[in-house]
Amino acid sequence: MKLTVDNINPRVRAAKYAVRGELAVKSEEYRARLNKGDTSLPFEQIISANIGNPQQLDQQPITFFRQVCSLLENPKLLEKEDVLINGLDYKTDVIERAKWLLSHAGSVGAYSASKGVPAIQDSIAAFLESWSSTLQAILYHLLILYLGRDGFPANPANIYLSAGASSGVNTILNVICTGPETGVLIPIPQYPLYTATLALLDATPVPYYLDESKGWGTDVEAVRNAYEKATANGTDVRCIVVINPGNPTGASLPEEDIRAVIDFAAQKNVVVMADEVYQTNVFVGKFHSFKSVLRKMQQEHPGKYDGVELVSLQSISKGMVGECGHRGGYFELVGFDPEVEANIYKFVSIQLCAPVIGQCLVELMVNPPKPGEPSYKLYREEHDRIFQGLKQRATALHKAFSEMEGVECGEPQGSMYLFPTIKLPARAAEAAAAEGRTPDDFYCMRLLEATGICVVPGAGFGQAEDTTHFRTTFLAPGTEWVGSIVKFHQEFMDKYR
């Protein structure tokens, strides 16, 4: 039988992934026209503010990372160390790290163990175990140096290298979900990976709404109400997803919110899936990992929280690294039954292993150059410049939104996104309905057509009824594109008021 859209897997057909949806497709069509010399469009470039893809928007790779990778990809270069050092400005620690990784990983073109290269698991564990003193924490915020994370033991055997965090999410949800009766608590607004994956698995998303009036905080009462409603309808709620810092909201959770979620998970025996891929993108306050808070709660209340199951995810795609295309990440399992973990291992094994060059980049991310090492000065300068650039652009975009009619947007706290509310005139809603579009989709489409700036309608992430939002990254360099949004918005409001 010939395949048609009517006879393919209905779960695939039902899945939605707005960040690469219709607007993104149209923006790429415009990009192709511009590349062919088309001058009929009212803009000269496409700004892909729809997706957190830093290096597409001119974030420069970290020199130490790329130099090490070049030697991993072409080990013959190591036969000319004098040329590398004297002619190409490679530092001795670059060469040493490449040799170390090659000694443990072998060829990056070969499979690794299913969980990943054991030495890289060890490096991740060491990073998770290390602890930043008060002085180090101050240095981190002033100098943007990431020195360590939790201060509690990490078992390398519980760490799995993955093809980005998305692969880890897919693994865990495949093991957890058994069909429509399985429910997973999802924050709304959410990164649509979660609802799309649940659609593919024919499982049930259980939405809980974040509190926009409190900086998109996680309200445990909203979580509890969503859980009770779902279980009353016969849904077996097995997991709660928390994205911290938030995507698309940018919210950075205080420790008390994390404690409340962990307490809820302990009461209801649900797995906590902590999506922490933006943990270095924090502009306000401090990042608190779920594992560090869980371990503190276990110390404070012996026995009470020992049964909590936690999976924490991290990635090289975000933060200051931005190596999306290399597909590297990891997840750590805490508190899982050994037989369950054996089946997680089996699922991972079916996929063979994560890309080995991506695994090596994970090692570089968690174990960057240290003070006193030859590459440290440049690494710190690059790291600092990227962080400060993101913070400055976030501030500029937030300032622009605060001055736009009918737009409300909370202070940028972290991640790479802003998720403003837009209050559109009634005539705009009528024009949207005439095109079969929602008001937010209509607004975003007009913005793309007028300026070449691609953002994502709030409906793609979920939003409270009778509200309108859009998500934009603040990765694009410069501020001219921000001015384009301001100008478009004023003209749009004038046209439809």
Short mmCIF file of C-alpha atoms in Angstrom, two decimals:
data_model
loop_
_atom_site.label_atom_id
_atom_site.label_comp_id
_atom_site.label_asym_id
_atom_site.label_seq_id
_atom_site.Cartn_x
_atom_site.Cartn_y
_atom_site.Cartn_z
CA MET A 1 0.00 0.00 0.00
CA LYS A 2 1.30 3.45 -0.92
CA LEU A 3 1.98 5.63 2.09
CA THR A 4 -0.32 8.60 2.59
CA VAL A 5 -0.71 11.03 5.45
CA ASP A 6 -3.86 9.09 6.40
CA ASN A 7 -2.19 5.70 6.87
CA ILE A 8 1.11 6.60 8.53
CA ASN A 9 1.55 6.32 12.29
CA PRO A 10 -1.17 8.57 13.76
CA ARG A 11 1.04 9.32 16.77
CA VAL A 12 3.63 10.92 14.49
CA ARG A 13 0.90 12.84 12.73
CA ALA A 14 -0.44 14.12 16.04
CA ALA A 15 2.92 15.27 17.42
CA LYS A 16 3.59 19.01 17.28
CA TYR A 17 6.93 20.82 17.54
CA ALA A 18 6.33 24.52 17.12
CA VAL A 19 9.91 25.77 17.23
CA ARG A 20 10.48 24.18 13.81
CA GLY A 21 6.93 24.59 12.54
CA GLU A 22 5.33 26.65 9.77
CA LEU A 23 7.04 29.91 10.68
CA ALA A 24 10.47 28.29 10.75
CA VAL A 25 9.85 26.65 7.37
CA LYS A 26 8.76 29.95 5.86
CA SER A 27 11.78 31.75 7.33
CA GLU A 28 14.09 29.23 5.64
CA GLU A 29 12.29 29.82 2.34
CA TYR A 30 12.98 33.53 2.76
CA ARG A 31 16.61 32.81 3.65
CA ALA A 32 17.02 30.80 0.45
CA ARG A 33 15.53 33.65 -1.60
CA LEU A 34 17.88 36.17 -0.01
CA ASN A 35 20.86 33.90 -0.68
CA LYS A 36 19.87 33.82 -4.36
CA GLY A 37 19.90 37.62 -4.53
CA ASP A 38 16.15 38.28 -4.19
CA THR A 39 15.75 41.99 -3.37
CA SER A 40 11.95 42.06 -3.32
CA LEU A 41 11.66 41.27 0.39
CA PRO A 42 11.37 44.15 2.91
CA PHE A 43 14.38 42.89 4.88
CA GLU A 44 17.96 41.83 4.14
CA GLN A 45 18.47 38.99 6.60
CA ILE A 46 16.63 36.33 8.57
CA ILE A 47 16.92 36.42 12.36
CA SER A 48 16.17 32.90 13.61
CA ALA A 49 14.98 33.86 17.08
CA ASN A 50 12.74 30.78 17.14
CA ILE A 51 15.29 28.29 18.41
CA GLY A 52 18.17 28.22 20.88
CA ASN A 53 20.89 27.65 18.28
CA PRO A 54 23.72 29.91 19.47
CA GLN A 55 26.34 29.35 16.79
CA GLN A 56 23.82 29.92 13.98
CA LEU A 57 23.46 33.39 15.45
CA ASP A 58 27.21 34.12 15.58
CA GLN A 59 28.12 32.89 19.06
CA GLN A 60 31.75 31.92 18.61
CA PRO A 61 32.98 28.46 19.66
CA ILE A 62 35.26 28.23 22.69
CA THR A 63 38.80 28.03 21.28
CA PHE A 64 40.02 25.37 23.74
CA PHE A 65 37.09 23.11 22.88
CA ARG A 66 37.53 23.35 19.14
CA GLN A 67 41.30 22.98 19.24
CA VAL A 68 41.02 19.78 21.26
CA CYS A 69 38.34 18.48 18.89
CA SER A 70 40.52 19.20 15.86
CA LEU A 71 43.19 16.91 17.30
CA LEU A 72 40.66 14.24 18.15
CA GLU A 73 39.34 14.28 14.59
CA ASN A 74 42.85 14.29 13.07
CA PRO A 75 45.32 12.70 15.52
CA LYS A 76 48.12 12.88 12.95
CA LEU A 77 48.40 16.57 13.84
CA LEU A 78 49.89 15.44 17.15
CA GLU A 79 52.99 14.34 15.24
CA LYS A 80 53.74 18.04 14.65
CA GLU A 81 53.52 19.48 18.14
CA ASP A 82 56.06 22.20 17.34
CA VAL A 83 53.87 23.45 14.47
CA LEU A 84 50.76 23.32 16.65
CA ILE A 85 52.42 25.34 19.42
CA ASN A 86 54.63 27.74 17.47
CA GLY A 87 52.66 28.11 14.26
CA LEU A 88 48.99 27.64 15.21
CA ASP A 89 48.98 28.92 18.80
CA TYR A 90 47.83 25.66 20.36
CA LYS A 91 48.65 25.53 24.05
CA THR A 92 50.31 22.57 25.71
CA ASP A 93 47.20 21.77 27.77
CA VAL A 94 45.19 21.43 24.53
CA ILE A 95 47.63 18.78 23.34
CA GLU A 96 47.65 17.04 26.70
CA ARG A 97 43.85 16.92 26.88
CA ALA A 98 43.55 15.56 23.35
CA LYS A 99 46.07 12.82 24.10
CA TRP A 100 44.24 11.97 27.31
CA LEU A 101 40.87 11.74 25.57
CA LEU A 102 42.32 9.65 22.73
CA SER A 103 43.94 7.31 25.24
CA HIS A 104 40.53 6.66 26.82
CA ALA A 105 38.11 7.03 23.91
CA GLY A 106 40.27 5.71 21.10
CA SER A 107 39.10 6.88 17.69
CA VAL A 108 36.16 9.26 17.82
CA GLY A 109 34.91 7.38 14.77
CA ALA A 110 34.41 4.18 16.77
CA TYR A 111 31.54 3.21 19.05
CA SER A 112 32.03 3.72 22.76
CA ALA A 113 30.45 1.76 25.58
CA SER A 114 26.68 2.22 25.58
CA LYS A 115 26.68 4.55 28.60
CA GLY A 116 29.62 6.47 27.20
CA VAL A 117 33.39 6.53 27.61
CA PRO A 118 34.04 5.49 31.25
CA ALA A 119 36.71 8.17 31.76
CA ILE A 120 34.20 10.82 30.66
CA GLN A 121 31.63 9.45 33.10
CA ASP A 122 34.34 9.86 35.77
CA SER A 123 34.93 13.49 34.75
CA ILE A 124 31.21 14.27 34.97
CA ALA A 125 31.01 12.64 38.39
CA ALA A 126 33.98 14.70 39.59
CA PHE A 127 32.29 17.87 38.32
CA LEU A 128 29.02 17.01 40.07
CA GLU A 129 30.81 16.18 43.31
CA SER A 130 32.86 19.37 43.41
CA TRP A 131 31.53 22.21 45.48
CA SER A 132 31.88 25.96 45.15
CA SER A 133 32.76 27.76 48.37
CA THR A 134 31.23 31.14 49.07
CA LEU A 135 34.32 32.82 47.63
CA GLN A 136 34.18 30.60 44.56
CA ALA A 137 30.48 31.36 44.13
CA ILE A 138 31.27 35.07 44.18
CA LEU A 139 34.04 34.54 41.65
CA TYR A 140 31.63 32.59 39.46
CA HIS A 141 29.20 35.48 39.27
CA LEU A 142 31.92 38.10 38.81
CA LEU A 143 34.20 36.17 36.48
CA ILE A 144 31.72 33.70 34.96
CA LEU A 145 33.84 30.71 35.85
CA TYR A 146 31.96 27.49 36.43
CA LEU A 147 33.94 25.65 39.10
CA GLY A 148 31.69 22.85 40.21
CA ARG A 149 28.16 21.98 41.13
CA ASP A 150 26.64 19.91 43.92
CA GLY A 151 29.16 18.98 46.59
CA PHE A 152 27.63 15.51 47.00
CA PRO A 153 28.96 12.14 45.76
CA ALA A 154 28.13 11.08 42.22
CA ASN A 155 28.44 7.49 40.99
CA PRO A 156 29.84 7.33 37.43
CA ALA A 157 27.80 4.16 36.88
CA ASN A 158 24.60 6.24 37.17
CA ILE A 159 25.73 8.73 34.50
CA TYR A 160 24.72 8.18 30.88
CA LEU A 161 26.16 10.11 27.95
CA SER A 162 23.48 11.04 25.42
CA ALA A 163 22.99 12.73 22.06
CA GLY A 164 22.01 16.00 23.69
CA ALA A 165 19.48 16.26 26.50
CA SER A 166 16.64 15.45 24.08
CA SER A 167 17.90 11.91 23.67
CA GLY A 168 17.95 11.50 27.45
CA VAL A 169 14.37 12.76 27.71
CA ASN A 170 13.32 10.29 25.03
CA THR A 171 15.05 7.43 26.84
CA ILE A 172 13.45 8.10 30.22
CA LEU A 173 9.95 8.71 28.86
CA ASN A 174 10.12 5.52 26.77
CA VAL A 175 10.91 3.54 29.90
CA ILE A 176 8.32 5.29 32.10
CA CYS A 177 5.35 5.36 29.73
CA THR A 178 3.23 2.29 29.02
CA GLY A 179 0.33 3.84 27.10
CA PRO A 180 -2.56 6.30 27.44
CA GLU A 181 -2.98 5.41 31.11
CA THR A 182 0.45 6.88 31.93
CA GLY A 183 0.49 10.56 32.84
CA VAL A 184 3.42 12.98 33.00
CA LEU A 185 3.12 16.38 34.68
CA ILE A 186 4.30 19.03 32.22
CA PRO A 187 4.84 22.73 33.01
CA ILE A 188 2.80 25.13 30.91
CA PRO A 189 4.31 26.90 29.09
CA GLN A 190 6.75 24.10 28.23
CA TYR A 191 9.40 23.16 25.71
CA PRO A 192 7.33 21.16 23.17
CA LEU A 193 9.77 18.24 23.17
CA TYR A 194 7.81 16.85 26.09
CA THR A 195 4.30 16.90 24.65
CA ALA A 196 5.63 15.76 21.26
CA THR A 197 7.41 12.77 22.82
CA LEU A 198 4.33 11.87 24.88
CA ALA A 199 2.23 12.03 21.70
CA LEU A 200 4.62 9.58 20.01
CA LEU A 201 4.34 7.28 23.02
CA ASP A 202 0.54 7.63 23.20
CA ALA A 203 0.91 8.74 26.83
CA THR A 204 -0.99 11.53 28.58
CA PRO A 205 0.43 14.99 29.31
CA VAL A 206 -0.87 16.42 32.58
CA PRO A 207 -0.40 20.20 32.38
CA TYR A 208 0.34 22.33 35.41
CA TYR A 209 0.42 26.08 34.90
CA LEU A 210 3.36 28.23 35.94
CA ASP A 211 2.54 31.49 37.72
CA GLU A 212 3.30 34.38 35.36
CA SER A 213 2.49 36.93 38.07
CA LYS A 214 5.35 35.51 40.17
CA GLY A 215 8.05 35.39 37.51
CA TRP A 216 6.77 32.11 36.05
CA GLY A 217 7.35 30.35 39.36
CA THR A 218 6.39 26.72 40.00
CA ASP A 219 3.33 26.72 42.27
CA VAL A 220 3.16 23.34 43.99
CA GLU A 221 -0.58 23.81 44.59
CA ALA A 222 -1.08 24.04 40.83
CA VAL A 223 0.98 20.85 40.50
CA ARG A 224 -1.08 19.14 43.19
CA ASN A 225 -4.39 20.18 41.64
CA ALA A 226 -3.33 18.92 38.22
CA TYR A 227 -2.22 15.62 39.76
CA GLU A 228 -5.46 15.13 41.71
CA LYS A 229 -7.60 15.91 38.68
CA ALA A 230 -5.67 13.47 36.49
CA THR A 231 -5.66 10.64 39.01
CA ALA A 232 -9.37 11.12 39.65
CA ASN A 233 -9.86 10.45 35.92
CA GLY A 234 -7.88 7.20 36.15
CA THR A 235 -4.50 8.46 34.92
CA ASP A 236 -1.41 6.89 36.49
CA VAL A 237 0.79 9.97 36.98
CA ARG A 238 4.37 8.74 37.11
CA CYS A 239 6.61 11.73 36.51
CA ILE A 240 6.88 15.50 36.91
CA VAL A 241 8.97 17.53 34.46
CA VAL A 242 10.60 20.73 35.73
CA ILE A 243 12.62 22.96 33.40
CA ASN A 244 15.05 25.09 35.39
CA PRO A 245 16.04 27.66 34.25
CA GLY A 246 12.86 27.75 32.23
CA ASN A 247 12.20 27.29 28.55
CA PRO A 248 10.37 29.30 27.21
CA THR A 249 9.96 31.46 30.32
CA GLY A 250 13.56 32.03 31.40
CA ALA A 251 12.54 31.65 35.06
CA SER A 252 15.23 30.54 37.53
CA LEU A 253 13.67 28.63 40.43
CA PRO A 254 14.45 29.54 44.04
CA GLU A 255 15.44 26.72 46.37
CA GLU A 256 12.08 26.78 48.17
CA ASP A 257 10.24 25.95 44.92
CA ILE A 258 12.56 23.02 44.28
CA ARG A 259 12.06 21.78 47.83
CA ALA A 260 8.29 21.92 47.35
CA VAL A 261 8.49 19.86 44.15
CA ILE A 262 10.73 17.25 45.78
CA ASP A 263 8.39 17.04 48.76
CA PHE A 264 5.43 16.53 46.41
CA ALA A 265 7.35 13.84 44.48
CA ALA A 266 8.13 12.02 47.73
CA GLN A 267 4.46 12.08 48.76
CA LYS A 268 3.13 10.87 45.43
CA ASN A 269 5.99 8.59 44.33
CA VAL A 270 6.53 10.34 41.02
CA VAL A 271 9.85 10.60 39.19
CA VAL A 272 11.35 14.09 39.03
CA MET A 273 12.74 14.88 35.58
CA ALA A 274 14.92 17.96 36.04
CA ASP A 275 15.74 19.58 32.70
CA GLU A 276 18.73 21.68 33.77
CA VAL A 277 20.35 22.41 30.41
CA TYR A 278 20.41 26.18 31.05
CA GLN A 279 22.12 25.90 34.43
CA THR A 280 24.96 28.27 33.48
CA ASN A 281 22.55 30.81 31.92
CA VAL A 282 21.49 32.51 35.15
CA PHE A 283 21.33 36.30 35.31
CA VAL A 284 19.32 36.76 38.51
CA GLY A 285 19.98 34.81 41.71
CA LYS A 286 21.73 31.45 41.72
CA PHE A 287 21.17 28.09 40.06
CA HIS A 288 20.10 25.35 42.48
CA SER A 289 20.35 21.83 41.11
CA PHE A 290 17.61 19.40 42.06
CA LYS A 291 20.18 16.85 43.19
CA SER A 292 21.93 19.22 45.60
CA VAL A 293 18.58 20.23 47.13
CA LEU A 294 17.45 16.60 47.35
CA ARG A 295 20.66 15.58 49.10
CA LYS A 296 20.27 18.43 51.61
CA MET A 297 16.68 17.39 52.31
CA GLN A 298 17.81 13.79 52.82
CA GLN A 299 20.40 14.99 55.35
CA GLU A 300 17.86 17.16 57.16
CA HIS A 301 15.15 14.47 57.30
CA PRO A 302 16.80 11.03 57.42
CA GLY A 303 14.74 8.43 55.59
CA LYS A 304 11.93 10.74 54.47
CA TYR A 305 13.21 11.46 50.96
CA ASP A 306 15.32 8.37 50.33
CA GLY A 307 12.77 6.98 47.88
CA VAL A 308 12.76 10.00 45.56
CA GLU A 309 13.68 9.10 41.97
CA LEU A 310 15.44 11.91 40.11
CA VAL A 311 16.86 12.21 36.63
CA SER A 312 18.90 15.34 35.89
CA LEU A 313 19.78 16.34 32.32
CA GLN A 314 22.53 18.59 30.96
CA SER A 315 23.75 19.40 27.44
CA ILE A 316 26.59 21.03 25.48
CA SER A 317 24.00 22.73 23.26
CA LYS A 318 23.29 25.67 25.55
CA GLY A 319 25.15 27.72 28.13
CA MET A 320 28.38 29.29 26.94
CA VAL A 321 29.26 26.18 24.92
CA GLY A 322 26.52 26.32 22.29
CA GLU A 323 27.70 23.20 20.43
CA CYS A 324 24.20 22.12 19.34
CA GLY A 325 25.34 20.36 16.20
CA HIS A 326 27.73 18.05 18.02
CA ARG A 327 24.84 16.47 19.96
CA GLY A 328 26.35 15.88 23.35
CA GLY A 329 24.77 15.64 26.78
CA TYR A 330 24.32 13.43 29.80
CA PHE A 331 21.79 12.44 32.41
CA GLU A 332 22.33 11.23 35.96
CA LEU A 333 19.97 8.80 37.69
CA VAL A 334 19.39 9.11 41.42
CA GLY A 335 17.32 6.68 43.51
CA PHE A 336 16.22 4.32 40.72
CA ASP A 337 15.55 0.63 41.33
CA PRO A 338 18.49 -1.41 39.91
CA GLU A 339 16.18 -3.48 37.71
CA VAL A 340 14.59 -0.32 36.27
CA GLU A 341 18.03 1.11 35.63
CA ALA A 342 19.01 -2.13 33.89
CA ASN A 343 16.16 -1.55 31.45
CA ILE A 344 17.21 2.07 30.94
CA TYR A 345 20.66 0.71 30.09
CA LYS A 346 19.07 -1.75 27.66
CA PHE A 347 17.15 1.04 25.92
CA VAL A 348 20.34 3.11 25.63
CA SER A 349 22.20 0.08 24.29
CA ILE A 350 19.68 -0.35 21.49
CA GLN A 351 20.80 3.09 20.29
CA LEU A 352 24.45 1.91 20.55
CA CYS A 353 26.04 5.07 22.00
CA ALA A 354 26.03 8.86 21.91
CA PRO A 355 28.28 10.55 19.30
CA VAL A 356 31.80 10.19 20.68
CA ILE A 357 32.97 13.66 19.64
CA GLY A 358 29.92 15.01 21.50
CA GLN A 359 30.93 12.97 24.54
CA CYS A 360 34.39 14.52 24.40
CA LEU A 361 32.85 18.00 24.30
CA VAL A 362 30.84 17.10 27.40
CA GLU A 363 34.15 16.26 29.12
CA LEU A 364 35.58 19.63 28.09
CA MET A 365 32.45 21.41 29.34
CA VAL A 366 32.61 19.85 32.81
CA ASN A 367 36.40 20.02 33.01
CA PRO A 368 37.49 23.29 31.34
CA PRO A 369 40.92 24.92 31.73
CA LYS A 370 41.71 25.86 35.32
CA PRO A 371 43.55 28.87 36.75
CA GLY A 372 47.25 28.58 36.05
CA GLU A 373 46.84 26.39 32.96
CA PRO A 374 48.00 27.78 29.60
CA SER A 375 44.51 27.98 28.02
CA TYR A 376 42.75 29.39 31.07
CA LYS A 377 43.11 33.12 30.33
CA LEU A 378 41.61 32.90 26.83
CA TYR A 379 38.93 30.44 27.98
CA ARG A 380 37.81 32.78 30.72
CA GLU A 381 37.80 35.80 28.40
CA GLU A 382 35.66 33.97 25.82
CA HIS A 383 33.33 32.52 28.45
CA ASP A 384 32.87 35.93 30.08
CA ARG A 385 32.30 37.70 26.76
CA ILE A 386 29.57 35.25 25.72
CA PHE A 387 27.80 35.46 29.08
CA GLN A 388 27.93 39.25 29.24
CA GLY A 389 26.79 39.52 25.63
CA LEU A 390 23.76 37.33 26.32
CA LYS A 391 22.91 39.32 29.44
CA GLN A 392 23.23 42.65 27.62
CA ARG A 393 21.03 41.51 24.73
CA ALA A 394 18.45 40.10 27.14
CA THR A 395 18.37 43.43 28.97
CA ALA A 396 18.06 45.41 25.72
CA LEU A 397 15.23 43.22 24.44
CA HIS A 398 13.42 43.37 27.78
CA LYS A 399 13.73 47.17 27.80
CA ALA A 400 12.24 47.33 24.30
CA PHE A 401 9.31 45.13 25.30
CA SER A 402 8.65 47.27 28.38
CA GLU A 403 8.20 50.30 26.12
CA MET A 404 5.89 48.61 23.60
CA GLU A 405 2.15 49.16 23.79
CA GLY A 406 0.23 46.22 25.22
CA VAL A 407 3.37 44.16 25.93
CA GLU A 408 4.31 42.86 29.37
CA CYS A 409 7.47 40.91 30.05
CA GLY A 410 9.16 39.83 33.26
CA GLU A 411 12.80 40.58 33.98
CA PRO A 412 15.14 38.11 32.26
CA GLN A 413 16.36 35.66 34.89
CA GLY A 414 18.10 32.98 32.85
CA SER A 415 18.21 30.62 29.85
CA MET A 416 18.11 32.17 26.36
CA TYR A 417 14.50 33.31 26.03
CA LEU A 418 11.87 35.89 26.82
CA PHE A 419 8.17 35.04 26.77
CA PRO A 420 6.25 38.32 26.70
CA THR A 421 2.48 38.71 26.94
CA ILE A 422 0.97 40.73 24.09
CA LYS A 423 -2.49 42.26 24.28
CA LEU A 424 -3.73 42.66 20.74
CA PRO A 425 -6.64 44.77 19.47
CA ALA A 426 -9.94 43.02 18.75
CA ARG A 427 -9.57 43.74 15.03
CA ALA A 428 -6.29 41.80 15.01
CA ALA A 429 -8.05 38.80 16.53
CA GLU A 430 -10.77 39.09 13.86
CA ALA A 431 -8.17 39.25 11.08
CA ALA A 432 -6.44 36.21 12.56
CA ALA A 433 -9.70 34.24 12.65
CA ALA A 434 -10.37 35.13 9.04
CA GLU A 435 -7.09 33.41 8.14
CA GLY A 436 -7.81 30.44 10.39
CA ARG A 437 -5.03 31.46 12.76
CA THR A 438 -4.79 32.18 16.46
CA PRO A 439 -3.94 35.80 17.34
CA ASP A 440 -0.40 34.92 18.45
CA ASP A 441 0.26 32.94 15.27
CA PHE A 442 -1.12 35.80 13.17
CA TYR A 443 1.09 38.34 14.94
CA CYS A 444 4.23 36.21 14.56
CA MET A 445 3.55 35.56 10.87
CA ARG A 446 3.13 39.29 10.16
CA LEU A 447 6.34 39.98 12.11
CA LEU A 448 8.26 37.48 9.98
CA GLU A 449 6.86 38.84 6.72
CA ALA A 450 7.69 42.44 7.64
CA THR A 451 11.07 42.06 9.34
CA GLY A 452 12.55 38.61 8.67
CA ILE A 453 12.52 37.92 12.42
CA CYS A 454 11.23 34.44 13.26
CA VAL A 455 9.75 33.93 16.73
CA VAL A 456 7.35 31.26 18.01
CA PRO A 457 3.68 31.77 18.98
CA GLY A 458 2.91 31.14 22.63
CA ALA A 459 0.40 28.44 21.70
CA GLY A 460 3.34 26.28 20.61
CA PHE A 461 4.40 26.05 24.27
CA GLY A 462 0.99 26.22 25.90
CA GLN A 463 -0.46 29.28 27.59
CA ALA A 464 -3.33 30.11 29.89
CA GLU A 465 -6.71 30.56 28.26
CA ASP A 466 -7.38 34.01 26.80
CA THR A 467 -3.71 35.01 26.91
CA THR A 468 -1.35 35.66 24.01
CA HIS A 469 2.43 35.31 24.08
CA PHE A 470 5.40 34.64 21.87
CA ARG A 471 8.85 33.27 22.60
CA THR A 472 12.02 34.85 21.31
CA THR A 473 15.64 34.07 21.91
CA PHE A 474 18.07 36.91 22.59
CA LEU A 475 20.98 35.21 20.84
CA ALA A 476 21.16 37.35 17.72
CA PRO A 477 24.06 39.85 17.74
CA GLY A 478 23.52 43.60 17.71
CA THR A 479 20.40 45.58 18.55
CA GLU A 480 19.13 46.61 15.10
CA TRP A 481 16.75 43.67 14.99
CA VAL A 482 15.28 44.74 18.33
CA GLY A 483 14.48 48.11 16.77
CA SER A 484 12.77 46.29 13.91
CA ILE A 485 10.45 44.55 16.36
CA VAL A 486 9.57 47.86 18.04
CA LYS A 487 8.82 49.52 14.70
CA PHE A 488 6.74 46.58 13.46
CA HIS A 489 4.74 46.40 16.68
CA GLN A 490 3.79 50.07 16.56
CA GLU A 491 2.68 49.78 12.93
CA PHE A 492 0.74 46.57 13.68
CA MET A 493 -1.09 48.19 16.61
CA ASP A 494 -1.89 51.29 14.57
CA LYS A 495 -3.28 49.17 11.74
CA TYR A 496 -5.60 47.05 13.90
CA ARG A 497 -6.58 49.33 16.78
#
